[in-house]
Structures are given as C-alpha cells and as structure tokens.
Coordinates of C-alpha atoms in Angstrom, one line a residue:
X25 CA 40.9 -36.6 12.4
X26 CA 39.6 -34.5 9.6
X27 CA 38.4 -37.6 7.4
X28 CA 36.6 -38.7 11.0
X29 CA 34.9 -35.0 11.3
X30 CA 33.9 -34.8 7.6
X31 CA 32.2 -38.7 7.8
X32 CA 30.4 -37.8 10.7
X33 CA 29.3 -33.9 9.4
X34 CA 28.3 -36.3 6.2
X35 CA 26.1 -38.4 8.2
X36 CA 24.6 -35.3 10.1
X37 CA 23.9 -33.7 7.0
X38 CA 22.0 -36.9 5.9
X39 CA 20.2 -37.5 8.6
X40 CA 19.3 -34.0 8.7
X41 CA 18.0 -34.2 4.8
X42 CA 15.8 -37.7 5.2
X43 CA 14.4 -35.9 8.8
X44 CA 13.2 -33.3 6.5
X45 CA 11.8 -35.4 3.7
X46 CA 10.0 -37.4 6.1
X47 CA 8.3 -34.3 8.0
X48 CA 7.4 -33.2 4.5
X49 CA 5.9 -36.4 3.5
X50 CA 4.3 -36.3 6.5
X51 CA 2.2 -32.3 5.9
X52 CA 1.7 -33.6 2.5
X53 CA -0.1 -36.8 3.4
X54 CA -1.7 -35.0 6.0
X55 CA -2.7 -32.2 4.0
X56 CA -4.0 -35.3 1.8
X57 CA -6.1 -36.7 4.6
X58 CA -7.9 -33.4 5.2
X59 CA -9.1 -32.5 1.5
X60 CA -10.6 -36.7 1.5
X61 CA -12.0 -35.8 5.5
X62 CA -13.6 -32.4 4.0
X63 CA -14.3 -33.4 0.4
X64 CA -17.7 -32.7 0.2
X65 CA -17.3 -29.3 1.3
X66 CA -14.5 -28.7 -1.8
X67 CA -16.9 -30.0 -4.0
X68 CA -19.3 -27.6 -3.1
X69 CA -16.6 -25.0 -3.4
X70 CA -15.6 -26.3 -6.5
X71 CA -18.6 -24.8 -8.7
X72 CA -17.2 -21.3 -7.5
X73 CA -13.5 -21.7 -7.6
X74 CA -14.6 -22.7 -11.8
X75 CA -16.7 -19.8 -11.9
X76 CA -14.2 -17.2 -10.8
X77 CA -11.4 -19.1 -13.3
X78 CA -13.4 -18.9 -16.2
X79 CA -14.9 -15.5 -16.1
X80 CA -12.7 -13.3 -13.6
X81 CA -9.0 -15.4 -14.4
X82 CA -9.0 -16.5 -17.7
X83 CA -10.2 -13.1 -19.5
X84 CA -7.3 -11.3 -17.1
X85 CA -5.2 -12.2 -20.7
X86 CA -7.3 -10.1 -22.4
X87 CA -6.1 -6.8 -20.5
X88 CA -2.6 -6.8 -22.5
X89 CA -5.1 -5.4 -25.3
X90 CA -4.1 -2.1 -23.2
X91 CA -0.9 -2.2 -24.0
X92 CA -1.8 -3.2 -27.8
X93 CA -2.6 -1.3 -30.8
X94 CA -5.9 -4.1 -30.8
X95 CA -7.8 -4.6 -33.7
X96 CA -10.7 -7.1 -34.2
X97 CA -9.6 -8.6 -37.8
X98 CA -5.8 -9.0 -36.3
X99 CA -7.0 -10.9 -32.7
X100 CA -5.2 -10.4 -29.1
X101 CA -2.4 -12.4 -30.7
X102 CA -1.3 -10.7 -33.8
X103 CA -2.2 -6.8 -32.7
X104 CA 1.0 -4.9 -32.8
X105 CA 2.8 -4.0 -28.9
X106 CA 2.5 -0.2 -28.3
X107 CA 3.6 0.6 -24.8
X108 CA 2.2 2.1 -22.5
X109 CA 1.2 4.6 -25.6
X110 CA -2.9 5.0 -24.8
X111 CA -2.1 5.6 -21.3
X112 CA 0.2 8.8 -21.8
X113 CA -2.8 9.6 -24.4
X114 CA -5.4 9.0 -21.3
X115 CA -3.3 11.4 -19.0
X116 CA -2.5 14.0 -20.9
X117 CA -6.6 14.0 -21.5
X118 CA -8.8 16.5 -19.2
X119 CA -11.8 15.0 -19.8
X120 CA -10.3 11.6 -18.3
X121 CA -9.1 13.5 -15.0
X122 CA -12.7 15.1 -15.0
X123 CA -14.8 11.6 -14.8
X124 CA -11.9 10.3 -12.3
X125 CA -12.7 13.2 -10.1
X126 CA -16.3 12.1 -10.3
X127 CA -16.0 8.9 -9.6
X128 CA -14.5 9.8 -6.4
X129 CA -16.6 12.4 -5.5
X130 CA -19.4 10.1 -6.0
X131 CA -18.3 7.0 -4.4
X132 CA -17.0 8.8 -1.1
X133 CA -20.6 10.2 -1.0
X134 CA -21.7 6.8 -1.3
X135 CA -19.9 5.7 1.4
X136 CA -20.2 8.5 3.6
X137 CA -24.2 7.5 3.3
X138 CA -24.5 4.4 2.2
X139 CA -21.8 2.6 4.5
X140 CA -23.3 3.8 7.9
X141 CA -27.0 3.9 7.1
X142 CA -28.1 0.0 6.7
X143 CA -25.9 -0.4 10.0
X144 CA -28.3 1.9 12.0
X145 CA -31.0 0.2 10.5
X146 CA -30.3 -3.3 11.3
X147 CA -29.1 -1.8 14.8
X148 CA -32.8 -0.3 15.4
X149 CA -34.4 -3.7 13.7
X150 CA -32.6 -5.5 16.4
X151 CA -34.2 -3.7 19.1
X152 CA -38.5 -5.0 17.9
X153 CA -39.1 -7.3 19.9
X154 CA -42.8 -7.9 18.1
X155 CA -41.4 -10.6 15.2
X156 CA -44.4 -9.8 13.4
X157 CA -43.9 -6.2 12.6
X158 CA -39.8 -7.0 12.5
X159 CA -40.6 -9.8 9.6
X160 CA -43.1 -7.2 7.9
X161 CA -40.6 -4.1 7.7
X162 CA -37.7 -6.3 6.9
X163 CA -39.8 -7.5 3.9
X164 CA -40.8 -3.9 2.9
X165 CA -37.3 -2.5 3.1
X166 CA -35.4 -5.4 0.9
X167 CA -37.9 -5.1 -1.9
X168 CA -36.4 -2.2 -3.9
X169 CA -33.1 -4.1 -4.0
X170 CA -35.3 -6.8 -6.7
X171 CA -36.1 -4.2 -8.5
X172 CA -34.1 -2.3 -11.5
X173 CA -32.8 0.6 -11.8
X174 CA -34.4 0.7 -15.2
X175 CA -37.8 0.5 -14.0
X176 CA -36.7 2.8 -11.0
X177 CA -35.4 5.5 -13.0
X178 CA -38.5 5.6 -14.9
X179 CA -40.4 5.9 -11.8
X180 CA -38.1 8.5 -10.5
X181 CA -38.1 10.6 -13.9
X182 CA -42.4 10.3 -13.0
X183 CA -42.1 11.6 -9.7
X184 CA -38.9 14.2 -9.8
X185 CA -39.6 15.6 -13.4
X186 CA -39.7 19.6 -13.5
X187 CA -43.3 19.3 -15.9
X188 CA -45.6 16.9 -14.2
X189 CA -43.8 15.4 -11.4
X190 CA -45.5 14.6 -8.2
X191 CA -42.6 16.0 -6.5
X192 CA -42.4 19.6 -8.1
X193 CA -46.1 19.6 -8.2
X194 CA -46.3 19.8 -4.4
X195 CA -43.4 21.9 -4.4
X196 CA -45.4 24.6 -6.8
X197 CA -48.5 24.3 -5.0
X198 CA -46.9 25.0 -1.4
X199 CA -45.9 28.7 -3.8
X200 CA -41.9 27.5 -4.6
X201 CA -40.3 27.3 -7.9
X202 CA -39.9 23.6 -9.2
X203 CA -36.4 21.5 -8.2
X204 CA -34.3 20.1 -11.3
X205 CA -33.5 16.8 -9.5
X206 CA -33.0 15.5 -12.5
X207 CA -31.4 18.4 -14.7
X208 CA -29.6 20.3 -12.3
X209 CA -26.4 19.8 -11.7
X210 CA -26.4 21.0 -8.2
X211 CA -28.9 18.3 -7.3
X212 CA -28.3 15.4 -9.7
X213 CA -25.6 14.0 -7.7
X214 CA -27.5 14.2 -3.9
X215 CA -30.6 12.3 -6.1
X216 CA -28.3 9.6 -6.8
X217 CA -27.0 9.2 -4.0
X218 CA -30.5 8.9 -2.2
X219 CA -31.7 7.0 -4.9
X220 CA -29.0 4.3 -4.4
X221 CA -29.3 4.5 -0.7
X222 CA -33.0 4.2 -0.7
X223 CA -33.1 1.0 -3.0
X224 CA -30.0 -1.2 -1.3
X225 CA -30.1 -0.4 2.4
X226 CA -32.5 -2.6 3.2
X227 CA -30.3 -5.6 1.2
X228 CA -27.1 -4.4 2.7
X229 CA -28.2 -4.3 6.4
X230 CA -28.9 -8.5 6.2
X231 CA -25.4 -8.9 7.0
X232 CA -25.3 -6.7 9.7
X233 CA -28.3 -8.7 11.0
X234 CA -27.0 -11.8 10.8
X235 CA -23.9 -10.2 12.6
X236 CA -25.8 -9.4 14.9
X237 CA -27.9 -12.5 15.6
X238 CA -24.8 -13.9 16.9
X239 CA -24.2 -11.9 19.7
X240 CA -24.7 -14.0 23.4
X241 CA -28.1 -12.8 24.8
X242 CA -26.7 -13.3 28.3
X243 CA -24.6 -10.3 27.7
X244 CA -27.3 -8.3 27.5
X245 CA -29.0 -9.8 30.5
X246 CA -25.9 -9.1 32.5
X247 CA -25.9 -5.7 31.0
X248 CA -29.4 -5.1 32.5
X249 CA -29.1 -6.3 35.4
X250 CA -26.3 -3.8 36.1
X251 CA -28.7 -1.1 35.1
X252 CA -26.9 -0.5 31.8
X253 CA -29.4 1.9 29.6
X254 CA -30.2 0.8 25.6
X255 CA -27.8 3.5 24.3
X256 CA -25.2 1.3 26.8
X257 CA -26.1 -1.8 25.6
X258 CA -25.9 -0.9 22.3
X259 CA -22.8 0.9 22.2
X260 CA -20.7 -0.9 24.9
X261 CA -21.4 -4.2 23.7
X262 CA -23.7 -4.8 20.3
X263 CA -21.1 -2.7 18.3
X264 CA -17.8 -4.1 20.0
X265 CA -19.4 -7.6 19.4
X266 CA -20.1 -7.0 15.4
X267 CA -16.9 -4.5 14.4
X268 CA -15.3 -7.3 12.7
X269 CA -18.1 -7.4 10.7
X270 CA -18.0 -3.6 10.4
X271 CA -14.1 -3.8 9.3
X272 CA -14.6 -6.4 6.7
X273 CA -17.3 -4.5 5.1
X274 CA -15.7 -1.2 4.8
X275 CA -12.2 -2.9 3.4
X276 CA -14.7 -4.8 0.9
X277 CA -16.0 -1.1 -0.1
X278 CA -13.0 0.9 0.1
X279 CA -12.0 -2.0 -2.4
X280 CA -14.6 -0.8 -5.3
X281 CA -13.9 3.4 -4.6
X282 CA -13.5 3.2 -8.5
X283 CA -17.1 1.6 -9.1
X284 CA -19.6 4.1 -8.5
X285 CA -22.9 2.7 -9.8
X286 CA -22.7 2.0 -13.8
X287 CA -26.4 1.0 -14.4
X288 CA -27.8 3.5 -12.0
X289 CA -26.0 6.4 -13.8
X290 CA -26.2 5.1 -17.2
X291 CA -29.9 4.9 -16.4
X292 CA -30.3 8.7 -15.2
X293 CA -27.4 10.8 -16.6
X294 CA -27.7 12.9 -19.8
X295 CA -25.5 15.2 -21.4
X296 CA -27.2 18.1 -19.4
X297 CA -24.8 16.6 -16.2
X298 CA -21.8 14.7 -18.0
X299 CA -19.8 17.7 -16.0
X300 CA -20.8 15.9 -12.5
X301 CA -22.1 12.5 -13.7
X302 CA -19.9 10.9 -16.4
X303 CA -17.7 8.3 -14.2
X304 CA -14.9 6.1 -15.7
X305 CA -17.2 3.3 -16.4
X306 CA -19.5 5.2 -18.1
X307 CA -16.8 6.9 -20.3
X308 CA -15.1 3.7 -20.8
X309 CA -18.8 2.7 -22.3
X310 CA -18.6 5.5 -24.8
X311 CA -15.5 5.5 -26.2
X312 CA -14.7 1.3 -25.7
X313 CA -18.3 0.4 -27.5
X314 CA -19.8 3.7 -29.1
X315 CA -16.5 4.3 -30.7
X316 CA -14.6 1.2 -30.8
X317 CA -11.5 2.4 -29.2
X318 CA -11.2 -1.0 -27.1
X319 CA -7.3 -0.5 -26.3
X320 CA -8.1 3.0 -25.0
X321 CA -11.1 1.4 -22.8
X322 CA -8.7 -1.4 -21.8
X323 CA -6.2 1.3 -20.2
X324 CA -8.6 2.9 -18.4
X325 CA -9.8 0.2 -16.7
X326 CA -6.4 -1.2 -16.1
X327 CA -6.2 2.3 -14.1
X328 CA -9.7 1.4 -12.7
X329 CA -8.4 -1.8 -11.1
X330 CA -4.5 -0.6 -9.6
X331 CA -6.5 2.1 -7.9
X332 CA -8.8 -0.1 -6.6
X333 CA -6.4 -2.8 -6.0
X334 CA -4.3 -0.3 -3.8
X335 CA -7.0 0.9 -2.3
X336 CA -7.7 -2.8 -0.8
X337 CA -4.1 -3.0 0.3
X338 CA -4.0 0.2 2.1
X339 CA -7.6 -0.4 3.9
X340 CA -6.3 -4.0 4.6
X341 CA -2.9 -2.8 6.5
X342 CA -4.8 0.5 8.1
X343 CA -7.0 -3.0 9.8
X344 CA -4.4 -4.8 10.8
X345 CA -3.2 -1.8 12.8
X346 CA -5.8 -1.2 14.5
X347 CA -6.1 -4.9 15.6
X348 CA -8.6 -6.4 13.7
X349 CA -8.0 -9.4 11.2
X350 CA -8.6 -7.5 8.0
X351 CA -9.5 -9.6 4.6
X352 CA -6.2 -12.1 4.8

C-alpha cells in the first residue's frame, strides 16, 4: 500500500512540476509576444533607458570614493578603504549642520510657495475663455523659465542693488531708507525665493494645464445646470478631477527637499550671506572642486541622496494612505 501511495504522490508531484513549467513557458512567451506587439514604442524608450544607464547608473560606482581615502594619481580602484571615516569628520563639523539647516529652510520655503502657486495659476488660466489673450499670457509667463539665472541675476543685482537700483531708488524717493535685497541677510532668502518663483511658475503650471485639459466638459455643464457657482465648480470637481496629478507632483518634490537651487544661489550668494545661503551643494562645490577634497564631497552627497531617497519613500507610503496611487 505504501509503494502504491508513494507512486501515485510521485506522479502528482510530476504532474504538478510540468503544469508549472508549462504556465511559465506560457507568461514568458506571452510576455515575448507583447514586447514584438509594442516594439516600436520600446525602441523609443530605448534612447532613455541608455541615457539614464550611462549617466545616472553607471557613475553610481563612483560614490564608493566616499568611503575611500581617493586620490587622482591612485584611480577609484587602487585608493585605500577608509570607512565611514569622512563622514564622522562631516558630523562632528558645525559648519556641515549649518548649510543642512539651510537647505531645508530654503527648500520648505520653496515649496510652501512654489508648489501651490503655478497650481492657482493654471486653475485661473483655465477659467479665459478668450484663446487669444489665454495663448498671449501663457507665452509671457513661460519665458523667464528660457532664460538663465546668470543673465537674471545680473538683472536682478541692476534692479535690487542698494547704489543705483531701480528698486531702492523708488524706495528713497517715496522718503525710506534703501532695502539690502541682496546683502541682507534678513531679505536674501525671501529674494530667492521670489526670484525662483517668478522665473519657473509659469513652466511648472503646463502640467497642471494639461491635467486639467482632461477633465470631461459635461461635468461642468451638469454642474451649471444645477446652479453650482465657479468657486463650486472649481473646488467640487476641477480639483477632485486633477489631485492625482497634484499627489504625483508633490512626492516628485518632497523627493529633491535636499536640492535647493545650486545655480540660482551660486549665481547670487556671497560671503556677506554664507550664514543663510550656503546649501550642501554649494559647500560640496567648495570644498569637492576649490579644494580638492573629493571623498569629503562624495560623503556629503551620499547624505544628500539617503535623505532624499527617504524622503520619497515616506511621501510615497503617506499617498498610498490616503488612497491615491503614489509613484509605484
């Protein structure tokens, strides 16, 4: 009886192992069918995925320098391990802590205006119904996006300047004492800010128009004809319709806390306002290129990343509780 149970659990088993082999032959041959059904859409995908491989992949290797004592002559390869030796040095530094607390303060600010502000623009853009005048502002607000903060900090330093700005000029003539936009620290970072929000709102509001292009219309006729006011229309079922959108965008920006504008600040800080202005990236410019210390510039944006990294994650889950689909 037992030889007779163990043949037929043999045979079971078998059976059970070539069913599975055969289902998996099946997905991969399916899975096969698809990419040839959808190939030219992978090999338009393709110049991307190769992109991101060679210049966002590839160099990750070249963050174990941070964990190296690197040096140009000895190469990635034969630089000598040293722990996690420049980031105790990094920690124990007060001047590190200092540009971190920066970077946040400047970034939430950032957010706190910049996030919210090209959404109330594209909401009001969506409520012209003249297409000329839409086409014409639209076009006047994305053109300080094409244009670069080099340029724009020169303009800025010609119009907010203490001597012989047009700014403080008014200010003196209306009987005031002139405003160091540019000097003070008080007001250096609230200039930046603006400054920032002022040249990409008009860029960042496109996807919230395009969002918002794909709302049904006969929503909003329904809406009417149940006497629903604008304000109603626009809060009960424009915003409802895009916050998605909304979600995505805000996970995407929570993602870069750590990235508070390098060429913006690089173009307007001095040492008059390192105490407010110097952010990690700019520091990691200093003492990574100016000095040379590339393992020490490594660490720090090592730190840069896991912050930012966990930043994603935690925005991501926050999403997913709250019932939206979040980035994955």
């Amino acid at each position: 009886m037992r030889e007779v149970f163990a043949e037929k659990s043999l045979r079971s088993v078998g059976r059970g192992a070539s069913h599975r082999k055969g289902r998996l032959g099946i997905r991969r041959n399916s899975a096969w069918v698809y990419v040839r059904r959808h190939r030219y859409l992978y090999l338009m995908l393709l110049p991307a995925v190769v992109y991101y491989a060679l210049f966002h992949y590839l160099p990750l290797y070249g963050a174990t320098i941070a964990f190296k004592d690197f040096s140009i002559t000895k190469g990635i390869l034969g630089s000598p391990w040293v722990g996690f030796k420049h980031f105790q040095y990094l920690f124990g530094l007060d001047k590190f802590w200092e540009v971190v607390m920066n970077t946040i303060i400047i970034s939430f600010l950032r957010l706190c205006v910049g996030f919210p502000f090209p959404l109330l623009v594209a909401l009001l853009m969506n409520e012209i119904r003249l297409a000329l005048f839409k086409k014409s502002v639209q076009t006047i607000i994305y053109l300080p996006h094409f244009i670069s903060w080099v340029i724009l900090g020169g303009l800025m330093y010609n119009f907010l300047s203490i001597d012989g700005g047009v700014v403080n000029n008014l200010i003196k003539s209306m009987g005031s004492d002139a405003v160091g936009f540019m000097s003070d620290e008080k007001y250096f970072r609230a200039t930046m800010v603006f400054s920032m929000v002022w040249k990409e709102f008009g860029w960042n509001s496109i996807i919230f128009m395009a969002a918002l292009a794909g709302v049904n219309p006969h929503l909003y006729e329904a809406a009417v004809i149940d006497g629903a006011s604008r304000w109603d229309r626009i809060w009960r079922i424009t915003i409802p319709c895009i916050r998605s959108t909304i979600v995505i965008l805000l996970i995407l920006r929570l993602g870069n806390m750590m990235e508070a504008g390098f060429e913006q600040i690089f173009v307007l800080y001095h040492p008059g306002v390192y105490s407010v202005a110097d952010i990690i990236d700019t520091y990691v410019y200093r003492i990574g290129l100016a000095e040379g210390r590339f393992s020490l510039a490594a660490a720090i944006g090592l730190f840069k990343s896991l912050i930012n990294f966990v930043l994603l994650m935690i925005a991501n889950k926050l999403s997913r509780m709250m019932g939206e689909q979040g980035v994955y």
